[in-house]
Coordinates of N, CA, C and O in Angstrom, one line a residue:
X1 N 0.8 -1.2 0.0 CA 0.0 0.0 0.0 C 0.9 1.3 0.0 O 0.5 2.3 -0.5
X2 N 2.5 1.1 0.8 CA 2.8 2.4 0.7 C 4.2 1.9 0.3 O 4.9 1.5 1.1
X3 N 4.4 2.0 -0.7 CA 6.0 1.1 -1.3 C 7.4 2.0 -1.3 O 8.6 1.6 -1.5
X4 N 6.8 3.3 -0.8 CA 8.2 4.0 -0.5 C 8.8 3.7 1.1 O 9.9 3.8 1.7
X5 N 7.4 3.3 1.4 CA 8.4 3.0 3.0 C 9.3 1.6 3.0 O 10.1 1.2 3.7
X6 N 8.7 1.2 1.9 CA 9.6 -0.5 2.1 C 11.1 -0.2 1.7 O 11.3 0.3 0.7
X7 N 12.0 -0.6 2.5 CA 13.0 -1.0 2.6 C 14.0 -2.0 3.0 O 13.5 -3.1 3.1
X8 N 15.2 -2.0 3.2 CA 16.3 -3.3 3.7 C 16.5 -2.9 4.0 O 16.5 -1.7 3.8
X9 N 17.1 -3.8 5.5 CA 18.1 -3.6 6.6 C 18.9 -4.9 6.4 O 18.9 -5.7 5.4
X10 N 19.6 -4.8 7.8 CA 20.5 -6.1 8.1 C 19.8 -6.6 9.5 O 19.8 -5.8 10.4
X11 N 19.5 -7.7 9.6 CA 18.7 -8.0 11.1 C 20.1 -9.1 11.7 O 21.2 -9.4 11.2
X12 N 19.6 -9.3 13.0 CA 20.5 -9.6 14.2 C 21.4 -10.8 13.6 O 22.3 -11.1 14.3
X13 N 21.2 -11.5 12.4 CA 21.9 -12.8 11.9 C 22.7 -12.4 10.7 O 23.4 -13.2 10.0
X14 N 22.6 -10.7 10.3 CA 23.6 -10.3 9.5 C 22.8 -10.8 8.0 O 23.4 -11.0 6.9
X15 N 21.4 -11.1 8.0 CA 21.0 -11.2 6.5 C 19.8 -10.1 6.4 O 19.2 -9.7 7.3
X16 N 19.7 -9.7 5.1 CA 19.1 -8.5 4.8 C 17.9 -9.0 4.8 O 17.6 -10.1 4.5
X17 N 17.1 -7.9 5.1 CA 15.3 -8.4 5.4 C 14.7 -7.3 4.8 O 15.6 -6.4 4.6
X18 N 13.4 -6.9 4.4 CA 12.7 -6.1 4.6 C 11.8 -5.4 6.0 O 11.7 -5.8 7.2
X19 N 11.4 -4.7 5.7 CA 11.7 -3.3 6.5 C 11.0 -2.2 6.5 O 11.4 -1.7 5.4
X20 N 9.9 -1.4 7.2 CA 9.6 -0.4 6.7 C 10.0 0.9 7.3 O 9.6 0.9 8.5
X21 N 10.4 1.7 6.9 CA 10.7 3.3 6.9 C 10.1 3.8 7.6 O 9.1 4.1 7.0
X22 N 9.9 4.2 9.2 CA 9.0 4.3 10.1 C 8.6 5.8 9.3 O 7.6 5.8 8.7
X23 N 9.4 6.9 9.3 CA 9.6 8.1 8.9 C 9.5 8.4 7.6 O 9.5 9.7 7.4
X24 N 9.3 7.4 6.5 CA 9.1 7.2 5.2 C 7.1 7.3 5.3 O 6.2 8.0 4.8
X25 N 7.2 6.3 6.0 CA 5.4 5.4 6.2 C 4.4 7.0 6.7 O 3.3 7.5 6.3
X26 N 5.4 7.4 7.7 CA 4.8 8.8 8.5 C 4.5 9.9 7.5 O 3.5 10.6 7.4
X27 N 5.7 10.1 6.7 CA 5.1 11.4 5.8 C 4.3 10.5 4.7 O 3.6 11.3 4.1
X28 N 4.1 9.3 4.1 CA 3.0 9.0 3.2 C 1.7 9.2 3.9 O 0.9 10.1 3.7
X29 N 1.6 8.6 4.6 CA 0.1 9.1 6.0 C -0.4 10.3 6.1 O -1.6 10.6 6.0
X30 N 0.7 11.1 6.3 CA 0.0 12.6 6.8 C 0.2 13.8 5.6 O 0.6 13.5 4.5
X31 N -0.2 14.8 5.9 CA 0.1 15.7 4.8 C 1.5 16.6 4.9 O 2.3 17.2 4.2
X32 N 1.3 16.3 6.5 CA 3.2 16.8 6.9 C 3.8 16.8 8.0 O 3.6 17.3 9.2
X33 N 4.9 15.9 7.3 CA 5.2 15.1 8.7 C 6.8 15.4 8.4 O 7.2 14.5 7.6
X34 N 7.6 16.0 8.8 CA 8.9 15.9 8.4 C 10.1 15.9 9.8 O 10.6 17.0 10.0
X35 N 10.4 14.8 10.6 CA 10.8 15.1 12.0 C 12.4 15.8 11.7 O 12.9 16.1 10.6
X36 N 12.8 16.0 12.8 CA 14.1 15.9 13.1 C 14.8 17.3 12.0 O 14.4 18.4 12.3
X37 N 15.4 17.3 11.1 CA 16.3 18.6 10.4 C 15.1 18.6 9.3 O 15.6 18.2 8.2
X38 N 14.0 18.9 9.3 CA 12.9 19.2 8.0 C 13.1 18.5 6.7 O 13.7 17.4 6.8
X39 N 12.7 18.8 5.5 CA 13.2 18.0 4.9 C 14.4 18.3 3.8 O 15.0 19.3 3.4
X40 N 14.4 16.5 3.6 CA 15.8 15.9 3.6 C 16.0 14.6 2.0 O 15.2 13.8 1.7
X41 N 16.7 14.7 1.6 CA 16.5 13.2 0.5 C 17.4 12.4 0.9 O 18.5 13.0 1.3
X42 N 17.4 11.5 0.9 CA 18.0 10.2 1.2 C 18.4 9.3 0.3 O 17.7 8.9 -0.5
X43 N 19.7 8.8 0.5 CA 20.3 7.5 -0.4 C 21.0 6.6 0.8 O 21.9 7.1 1.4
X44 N 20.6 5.2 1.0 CA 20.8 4.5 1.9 C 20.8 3.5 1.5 O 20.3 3.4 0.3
X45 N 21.2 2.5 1.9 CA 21.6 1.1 2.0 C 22.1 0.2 3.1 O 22.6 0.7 4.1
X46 N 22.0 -0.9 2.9 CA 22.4 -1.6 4.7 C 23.6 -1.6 4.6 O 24.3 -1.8 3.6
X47 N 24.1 -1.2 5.8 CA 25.6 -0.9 6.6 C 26.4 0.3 5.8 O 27.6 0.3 5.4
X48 N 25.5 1.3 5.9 CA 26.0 2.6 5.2 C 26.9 3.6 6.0 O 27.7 4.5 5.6
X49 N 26.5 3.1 7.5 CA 27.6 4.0 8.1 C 29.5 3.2 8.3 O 30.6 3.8 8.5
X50 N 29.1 1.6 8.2 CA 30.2 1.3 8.4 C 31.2 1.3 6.7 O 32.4 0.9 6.4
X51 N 29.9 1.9 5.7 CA 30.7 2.6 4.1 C 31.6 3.7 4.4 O 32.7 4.0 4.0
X52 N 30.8 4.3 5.3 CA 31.1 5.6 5.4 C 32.1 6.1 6.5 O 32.5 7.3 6.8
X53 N 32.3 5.0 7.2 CA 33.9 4.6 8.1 C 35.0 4.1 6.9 O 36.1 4.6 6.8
X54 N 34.5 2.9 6.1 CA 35.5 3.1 5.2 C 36.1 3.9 4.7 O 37.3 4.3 5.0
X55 N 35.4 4.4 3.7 CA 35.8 5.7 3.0 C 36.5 6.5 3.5 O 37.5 6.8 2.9
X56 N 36.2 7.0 4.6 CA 37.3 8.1 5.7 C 38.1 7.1 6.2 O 38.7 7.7 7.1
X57 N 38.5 6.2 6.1 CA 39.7 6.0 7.0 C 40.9 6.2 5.6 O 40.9 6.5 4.4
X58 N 42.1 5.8 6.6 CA 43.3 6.2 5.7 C 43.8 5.6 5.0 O 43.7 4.4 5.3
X59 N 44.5 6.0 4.1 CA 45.1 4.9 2.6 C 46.4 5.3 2.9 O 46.7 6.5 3.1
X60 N 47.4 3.8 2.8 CA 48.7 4.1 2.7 C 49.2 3.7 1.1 O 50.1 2.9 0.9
X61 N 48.6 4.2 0.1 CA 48.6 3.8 -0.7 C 49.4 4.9 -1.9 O 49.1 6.1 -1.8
X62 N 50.4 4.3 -3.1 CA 50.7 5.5 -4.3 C 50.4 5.4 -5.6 O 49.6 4.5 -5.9
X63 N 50.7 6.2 -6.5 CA 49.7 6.1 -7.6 C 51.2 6.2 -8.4 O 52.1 7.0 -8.2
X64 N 51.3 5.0 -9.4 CA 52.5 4.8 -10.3 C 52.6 4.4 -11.5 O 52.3 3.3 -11.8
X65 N 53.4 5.7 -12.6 CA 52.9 5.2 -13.8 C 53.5 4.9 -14.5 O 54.7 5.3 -14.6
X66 N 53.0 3.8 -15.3 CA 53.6 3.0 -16.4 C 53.7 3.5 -17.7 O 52.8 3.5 -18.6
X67 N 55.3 4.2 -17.8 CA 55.3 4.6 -19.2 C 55.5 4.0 -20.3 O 55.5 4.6 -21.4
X68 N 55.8 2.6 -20.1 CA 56.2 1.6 -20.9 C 55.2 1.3 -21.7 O 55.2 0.7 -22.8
X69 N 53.8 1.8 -20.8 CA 52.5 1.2 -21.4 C 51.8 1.9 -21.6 O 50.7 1.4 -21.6
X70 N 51.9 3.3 -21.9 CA 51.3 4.3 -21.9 C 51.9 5.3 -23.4 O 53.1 5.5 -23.7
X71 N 50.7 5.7 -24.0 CA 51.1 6.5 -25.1 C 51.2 7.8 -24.7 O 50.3 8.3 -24.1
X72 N 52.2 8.6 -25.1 CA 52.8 9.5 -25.5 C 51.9 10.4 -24.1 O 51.0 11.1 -23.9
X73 N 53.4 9.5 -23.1 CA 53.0 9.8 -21.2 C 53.4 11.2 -21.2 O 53.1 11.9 -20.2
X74 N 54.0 11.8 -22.0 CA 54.3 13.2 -21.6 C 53.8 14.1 -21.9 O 54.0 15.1 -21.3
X75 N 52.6 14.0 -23.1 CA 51.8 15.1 -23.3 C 50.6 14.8 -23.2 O 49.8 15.6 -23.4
X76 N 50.4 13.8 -23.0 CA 48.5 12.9 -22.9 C 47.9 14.4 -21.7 O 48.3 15.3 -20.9
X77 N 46.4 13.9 -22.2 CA 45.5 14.9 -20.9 C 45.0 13.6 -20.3 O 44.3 13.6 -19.3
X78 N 45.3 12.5 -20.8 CA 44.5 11.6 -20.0 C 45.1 10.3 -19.3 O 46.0 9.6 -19.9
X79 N 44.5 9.9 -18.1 CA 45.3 8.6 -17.6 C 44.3 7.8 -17.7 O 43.1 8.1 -17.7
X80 N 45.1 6.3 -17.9 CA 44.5 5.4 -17.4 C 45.2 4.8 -16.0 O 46.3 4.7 -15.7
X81 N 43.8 4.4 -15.1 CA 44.6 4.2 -13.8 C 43.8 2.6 -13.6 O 42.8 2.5 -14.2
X82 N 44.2 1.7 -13.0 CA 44.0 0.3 -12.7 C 43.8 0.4 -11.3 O 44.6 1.2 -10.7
X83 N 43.1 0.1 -10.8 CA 43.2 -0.3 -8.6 C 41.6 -0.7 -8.4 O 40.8 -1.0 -9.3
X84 N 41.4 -0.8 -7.1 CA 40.6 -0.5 -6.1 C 39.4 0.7 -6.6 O 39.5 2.0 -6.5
X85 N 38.4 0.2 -7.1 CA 38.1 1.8 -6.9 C 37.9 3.3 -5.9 O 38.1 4.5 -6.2
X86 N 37.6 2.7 -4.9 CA 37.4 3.3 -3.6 C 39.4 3.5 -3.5 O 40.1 4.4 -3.9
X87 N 39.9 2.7 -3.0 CA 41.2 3.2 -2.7 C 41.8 4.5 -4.2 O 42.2 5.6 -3.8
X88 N 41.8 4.1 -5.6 CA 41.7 5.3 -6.2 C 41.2 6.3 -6.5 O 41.9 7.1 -7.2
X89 N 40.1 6.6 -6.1 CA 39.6 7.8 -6.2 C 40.0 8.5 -4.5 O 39.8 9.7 -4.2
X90 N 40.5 7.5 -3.6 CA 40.6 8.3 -2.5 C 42.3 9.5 -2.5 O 42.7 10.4 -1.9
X91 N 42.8 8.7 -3.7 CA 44.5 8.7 -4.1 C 43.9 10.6 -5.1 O 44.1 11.8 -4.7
X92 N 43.3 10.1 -6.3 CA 42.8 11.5 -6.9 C 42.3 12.3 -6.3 O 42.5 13.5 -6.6
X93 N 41.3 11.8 -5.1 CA 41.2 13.4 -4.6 C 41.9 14.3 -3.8 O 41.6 15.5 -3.7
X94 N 43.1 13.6 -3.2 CA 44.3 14.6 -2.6 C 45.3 14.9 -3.6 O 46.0 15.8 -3.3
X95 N 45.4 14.3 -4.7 CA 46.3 14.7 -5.8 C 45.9 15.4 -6.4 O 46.5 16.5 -6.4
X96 N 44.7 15.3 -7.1 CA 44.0 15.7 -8.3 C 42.9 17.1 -8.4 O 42.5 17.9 -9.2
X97 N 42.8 17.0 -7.0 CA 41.8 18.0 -6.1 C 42.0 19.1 -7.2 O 43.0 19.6 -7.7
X98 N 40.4 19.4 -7.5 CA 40.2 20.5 -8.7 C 40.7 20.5 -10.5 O 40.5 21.3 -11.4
X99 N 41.3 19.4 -10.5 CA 41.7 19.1 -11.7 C 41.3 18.1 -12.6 O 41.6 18.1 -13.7
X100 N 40.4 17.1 -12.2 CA 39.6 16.7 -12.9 C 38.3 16.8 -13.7 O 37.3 16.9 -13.0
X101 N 38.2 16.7 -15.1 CA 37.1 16.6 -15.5 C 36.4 15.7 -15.7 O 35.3 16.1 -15.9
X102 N 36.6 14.7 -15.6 CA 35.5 13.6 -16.0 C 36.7 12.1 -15.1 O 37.9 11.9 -14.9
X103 N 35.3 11.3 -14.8 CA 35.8 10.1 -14.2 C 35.1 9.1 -14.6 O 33.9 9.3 -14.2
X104 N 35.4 7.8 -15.3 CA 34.5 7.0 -15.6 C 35.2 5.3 -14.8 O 36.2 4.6 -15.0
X105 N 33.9 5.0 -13.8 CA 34.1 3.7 -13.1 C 33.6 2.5 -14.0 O 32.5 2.2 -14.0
X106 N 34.6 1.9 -14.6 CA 33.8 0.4 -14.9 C 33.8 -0.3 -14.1 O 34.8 -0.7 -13.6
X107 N 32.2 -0.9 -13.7 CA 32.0 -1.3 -12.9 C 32.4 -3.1 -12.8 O 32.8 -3.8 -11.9
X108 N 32.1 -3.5 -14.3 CA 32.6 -4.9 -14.3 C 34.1 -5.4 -14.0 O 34.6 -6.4 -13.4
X109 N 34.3 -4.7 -14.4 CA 36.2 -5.3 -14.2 C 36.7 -4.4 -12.7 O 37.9 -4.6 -12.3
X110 N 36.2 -3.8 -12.2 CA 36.9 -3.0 -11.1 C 37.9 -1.6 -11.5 O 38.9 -1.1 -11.0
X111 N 37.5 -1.6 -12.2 CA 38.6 -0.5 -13.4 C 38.4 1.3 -13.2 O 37.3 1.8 -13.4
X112 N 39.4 1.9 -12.9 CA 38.7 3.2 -12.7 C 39.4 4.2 -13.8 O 40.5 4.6 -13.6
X113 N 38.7 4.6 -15.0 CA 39.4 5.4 -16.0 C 39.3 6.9 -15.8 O 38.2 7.3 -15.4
X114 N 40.3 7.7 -16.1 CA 39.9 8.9 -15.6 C 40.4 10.0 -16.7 O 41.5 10.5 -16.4
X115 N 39.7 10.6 -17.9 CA 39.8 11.6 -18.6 C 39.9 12.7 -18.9 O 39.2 13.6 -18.4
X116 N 41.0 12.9 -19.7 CA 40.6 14.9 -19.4 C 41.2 15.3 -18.2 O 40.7 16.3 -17.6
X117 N 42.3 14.6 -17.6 CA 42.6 15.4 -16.9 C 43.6 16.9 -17.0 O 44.3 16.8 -18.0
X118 N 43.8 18.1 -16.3 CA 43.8 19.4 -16.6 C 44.7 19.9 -15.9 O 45.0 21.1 -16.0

């Protein structure tokens, strides 16, 4: 009946269940119901805060290029980079900070291509 409140979690055995959006279910019901910081949009998923521990923690990680394999490494605007995706874009954003234009993640192979850089 109200399909925005349905959601996933993770319940006490660590398998994903359905779920409803106590706060989702509340504003479909009423005409206005918005608790806590008013309103808000949301993108969520189960175990989003321990993503989001990930992400901030620290990378002892470098970024190294192969010019053996790389065309014409001295004047290119563009790299190709291989890794982790999350560990490389965490490498570009303290390097690259403000210098990128475009970033393309393939998601099949784990591959993070990054164009146009400036």
């Amino acid at each position: 009946m109200f399909p925005n409140a349905v959601t996933e979690t993770i319940d006490e055995n660590g398998e994903v269940v359905r779920a409803i959006d106590k706060d989702v279910l509340m504003q479909e019901i009423n005409t206005k119901v918005v608790d806590g910081k008013e309103e808000r949009y949301q993108f969520t998923w189960p175990d989003k805060k321990k993503s989001v521990l990930l992400a901030n923690a620290p990378i002892n990680k470098t970024l190294r290029p192969c010019r053996e394999e790389s065309v014409d490494f001295d004047t290119t605007e563009n790299l190709y980079i291989e890794g982790d995706n999350l560990e490389v874009l965490k490498l570009l954003q303290e390097t690259y900070l403000g210098k990128i234009k475009m970033i393309y993640i393939e998601i099949k192979t784990r591959y993070l291509i990054q164009n146009a850089a400036a």
